mmCIF file of C-alpha atoms and ligand atoms in Angstrom:
data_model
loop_
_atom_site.group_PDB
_atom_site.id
_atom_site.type_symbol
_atom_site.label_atom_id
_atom_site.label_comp_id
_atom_site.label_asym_id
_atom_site.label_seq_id
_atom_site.Cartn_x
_atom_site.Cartn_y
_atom_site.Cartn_z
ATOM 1 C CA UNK A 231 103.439 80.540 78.265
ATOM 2 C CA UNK A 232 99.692 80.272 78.428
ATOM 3 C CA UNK A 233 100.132 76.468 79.322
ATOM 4 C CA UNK A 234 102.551 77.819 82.177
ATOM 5 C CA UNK A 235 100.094 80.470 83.939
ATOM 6 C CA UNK A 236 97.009 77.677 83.465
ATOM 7 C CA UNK A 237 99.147 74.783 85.086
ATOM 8 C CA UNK A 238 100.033 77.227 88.300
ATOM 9 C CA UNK A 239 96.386 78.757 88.461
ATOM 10 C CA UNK A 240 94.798 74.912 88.260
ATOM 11 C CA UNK A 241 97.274 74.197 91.038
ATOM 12 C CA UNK A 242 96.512 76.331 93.126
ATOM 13 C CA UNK A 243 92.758 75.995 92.807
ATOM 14 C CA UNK A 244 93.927 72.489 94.131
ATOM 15 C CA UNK A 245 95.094 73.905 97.196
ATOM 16 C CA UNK A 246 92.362 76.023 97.488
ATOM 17 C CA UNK A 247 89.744 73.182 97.322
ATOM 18 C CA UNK A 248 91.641 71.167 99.520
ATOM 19 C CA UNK A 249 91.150 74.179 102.100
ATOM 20 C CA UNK A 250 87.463 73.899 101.912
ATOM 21 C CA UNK A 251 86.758 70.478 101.851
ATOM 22 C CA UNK A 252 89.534 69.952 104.249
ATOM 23 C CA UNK A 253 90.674 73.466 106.425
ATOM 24 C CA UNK A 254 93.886 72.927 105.776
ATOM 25 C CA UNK A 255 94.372 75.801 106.698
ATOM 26 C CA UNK A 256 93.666 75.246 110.189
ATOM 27 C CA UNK A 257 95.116 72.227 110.476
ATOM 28 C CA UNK A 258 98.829 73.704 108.976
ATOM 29 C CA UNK A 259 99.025 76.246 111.642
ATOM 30 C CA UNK A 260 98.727 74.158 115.013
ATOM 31 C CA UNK A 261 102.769 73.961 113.904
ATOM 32 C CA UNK A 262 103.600 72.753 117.722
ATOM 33 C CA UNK A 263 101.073 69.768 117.527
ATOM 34 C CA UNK A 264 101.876 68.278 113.897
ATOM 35 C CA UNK A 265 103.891 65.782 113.244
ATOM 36 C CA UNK A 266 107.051 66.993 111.651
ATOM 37 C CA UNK A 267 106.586 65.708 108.464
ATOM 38 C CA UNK A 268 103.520 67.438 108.092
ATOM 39 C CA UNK A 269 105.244 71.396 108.673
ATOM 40 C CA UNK A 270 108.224 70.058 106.094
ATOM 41 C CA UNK A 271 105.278 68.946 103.800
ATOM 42 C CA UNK A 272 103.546 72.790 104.598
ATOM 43 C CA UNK A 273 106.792 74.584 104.433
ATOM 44 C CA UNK A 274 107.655 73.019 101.165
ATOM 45 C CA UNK A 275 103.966 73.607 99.645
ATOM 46 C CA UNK A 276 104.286 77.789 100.825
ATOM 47 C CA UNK A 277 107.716 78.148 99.160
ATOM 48 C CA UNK A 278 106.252 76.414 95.940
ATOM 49 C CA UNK A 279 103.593 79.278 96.208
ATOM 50 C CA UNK A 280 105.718 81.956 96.190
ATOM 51 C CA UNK A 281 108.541 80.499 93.989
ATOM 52 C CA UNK A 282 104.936 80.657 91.267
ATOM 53 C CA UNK A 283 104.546 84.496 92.353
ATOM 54 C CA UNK A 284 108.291 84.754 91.542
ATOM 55 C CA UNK A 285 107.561 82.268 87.816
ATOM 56 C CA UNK A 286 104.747 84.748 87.100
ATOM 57 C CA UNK A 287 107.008 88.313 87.734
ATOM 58 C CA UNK A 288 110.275 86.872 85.971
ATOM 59 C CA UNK A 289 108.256 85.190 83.345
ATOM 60 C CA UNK A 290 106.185 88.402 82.116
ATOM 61 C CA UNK A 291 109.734 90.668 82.119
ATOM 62 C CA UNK A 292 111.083 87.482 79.809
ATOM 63 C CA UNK A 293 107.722 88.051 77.229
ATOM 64 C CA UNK A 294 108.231 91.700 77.650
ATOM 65 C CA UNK A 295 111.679 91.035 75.804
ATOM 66 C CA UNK A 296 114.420 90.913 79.022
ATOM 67 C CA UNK A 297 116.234 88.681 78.154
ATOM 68 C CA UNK A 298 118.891 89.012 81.362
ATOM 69 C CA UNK A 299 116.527 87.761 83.849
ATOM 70 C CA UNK A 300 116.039 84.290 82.039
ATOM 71 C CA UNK A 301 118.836 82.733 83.926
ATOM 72 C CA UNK A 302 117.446 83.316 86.701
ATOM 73 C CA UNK A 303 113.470 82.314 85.533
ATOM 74 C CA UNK A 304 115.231 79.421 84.335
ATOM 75 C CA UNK A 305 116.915 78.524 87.771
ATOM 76 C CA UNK A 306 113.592 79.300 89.677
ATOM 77 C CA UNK A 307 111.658 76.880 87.370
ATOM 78 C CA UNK A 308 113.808 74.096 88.249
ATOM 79 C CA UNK A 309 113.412 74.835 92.204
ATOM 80 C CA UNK A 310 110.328 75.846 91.747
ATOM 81 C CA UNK A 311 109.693 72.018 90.260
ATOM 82 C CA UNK A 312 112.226 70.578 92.758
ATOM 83 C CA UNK A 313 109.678 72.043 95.433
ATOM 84 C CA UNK A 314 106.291 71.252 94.188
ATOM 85 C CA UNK A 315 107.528 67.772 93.471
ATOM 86 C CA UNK A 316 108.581 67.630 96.910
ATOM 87 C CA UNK A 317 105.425 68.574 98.240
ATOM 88 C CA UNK A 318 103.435 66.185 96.063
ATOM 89 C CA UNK A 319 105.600 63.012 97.563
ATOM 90 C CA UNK A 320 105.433 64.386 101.170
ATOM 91 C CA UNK A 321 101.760 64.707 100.782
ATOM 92 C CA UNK A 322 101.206 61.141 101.237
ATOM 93 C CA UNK A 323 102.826 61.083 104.497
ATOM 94 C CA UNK A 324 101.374 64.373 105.906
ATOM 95 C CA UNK A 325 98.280 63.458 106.561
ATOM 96 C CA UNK A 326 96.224 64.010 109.714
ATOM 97 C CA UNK A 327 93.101 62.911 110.314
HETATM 98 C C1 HEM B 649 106.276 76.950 87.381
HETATM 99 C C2 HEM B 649 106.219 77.723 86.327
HETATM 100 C C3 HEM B 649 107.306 77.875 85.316
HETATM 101 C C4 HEM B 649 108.413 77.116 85.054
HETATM 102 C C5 HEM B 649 108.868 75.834 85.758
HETATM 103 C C6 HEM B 649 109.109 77.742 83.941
HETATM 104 C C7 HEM B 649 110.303 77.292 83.397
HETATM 105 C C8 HEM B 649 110.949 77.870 82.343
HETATM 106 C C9 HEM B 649 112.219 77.427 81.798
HETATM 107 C C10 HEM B 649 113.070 76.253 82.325
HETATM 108 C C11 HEM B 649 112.500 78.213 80.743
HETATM 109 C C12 HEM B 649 113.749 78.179 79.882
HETATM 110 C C13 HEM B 649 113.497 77.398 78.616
HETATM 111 C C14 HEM B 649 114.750 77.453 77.757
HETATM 112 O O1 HEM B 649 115.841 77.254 78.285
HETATM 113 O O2 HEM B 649 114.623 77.698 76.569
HETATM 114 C C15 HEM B 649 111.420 79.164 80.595
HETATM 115 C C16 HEM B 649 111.323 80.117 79.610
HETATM 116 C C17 HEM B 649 110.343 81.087 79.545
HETATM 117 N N1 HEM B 649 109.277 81.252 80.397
HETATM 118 FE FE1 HEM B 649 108.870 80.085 81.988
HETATM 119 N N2 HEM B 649 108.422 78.873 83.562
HETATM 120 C C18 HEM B 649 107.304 78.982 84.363
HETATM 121 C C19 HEM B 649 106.346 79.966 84.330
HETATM 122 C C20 HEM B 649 106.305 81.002 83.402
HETATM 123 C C21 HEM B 649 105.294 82.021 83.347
HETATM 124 C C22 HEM B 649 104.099 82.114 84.306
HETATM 125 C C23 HEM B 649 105.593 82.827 82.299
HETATM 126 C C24 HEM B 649 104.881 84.043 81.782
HETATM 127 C C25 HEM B 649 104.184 84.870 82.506
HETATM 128 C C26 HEM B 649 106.796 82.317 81.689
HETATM 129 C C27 HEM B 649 107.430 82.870 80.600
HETATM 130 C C28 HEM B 649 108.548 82.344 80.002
HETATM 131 C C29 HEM B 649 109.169 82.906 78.812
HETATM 132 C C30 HEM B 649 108.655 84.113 78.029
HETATM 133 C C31 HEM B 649 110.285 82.095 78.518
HETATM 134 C C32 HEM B 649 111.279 82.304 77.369
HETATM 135 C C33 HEM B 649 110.910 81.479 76.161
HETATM 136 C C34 HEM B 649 111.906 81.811 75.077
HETATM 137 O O3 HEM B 649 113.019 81.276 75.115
HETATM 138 O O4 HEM B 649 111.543 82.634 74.264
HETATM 139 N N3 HEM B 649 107.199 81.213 82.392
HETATM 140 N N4 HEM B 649 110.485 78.920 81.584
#
């Protein structure tokens, strides 16, 4: 479970350098200007951030010994992969100069 929290906090350091060296920031909120692919490519990057909030809640009540709620940690993981894998494909044709 340590691998789990590492991979999410190295991945979003990721985003967060891309931010600085980039203002992505800025850039992702002219919505009305960007191309369309680049909002799918931002909407699909925020849910994959808070889909990892949602990992890191369900997954701690799972180590604290709930059992019921790994269904649905178990679901979330595979969206929350379906979404981040999403966002790493559309990345390629998001971006703006
Ligand atoms: C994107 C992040 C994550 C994904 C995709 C993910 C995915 C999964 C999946 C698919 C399972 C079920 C494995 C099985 O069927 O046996 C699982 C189990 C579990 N996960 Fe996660 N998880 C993530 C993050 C976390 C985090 C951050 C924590 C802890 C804070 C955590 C704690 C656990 C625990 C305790 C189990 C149960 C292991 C057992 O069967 O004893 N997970 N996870």
């Amino acid at each position: 479970m340590k691998t789990m929290l590492l991979a999410i906090v190295w991945d979003i350091i990721l985003v967060l350098q891309i931010e600085l060296s980039r203002g992505a920031i800025e850039k992702a909120s002219k919505v009305t200007s960007n191309t369309n692919i680049l909002n799918i490519h931002v909407s699909l990057a925020v849910s994959a951030v808070v889909l990892y909030v949602l990992m890191i809640l369900t997954g701690k009540k799972v180590l604290k010994g709930n059992r019921d709620i790994l269904g649905l940690h178990k679901k979330l993981g595979l969206l929350t992969l379906l979404m981040r894998t999403l966002t790493f494909i559309t990345s390629f044709f998001a971006v703006a100069d």
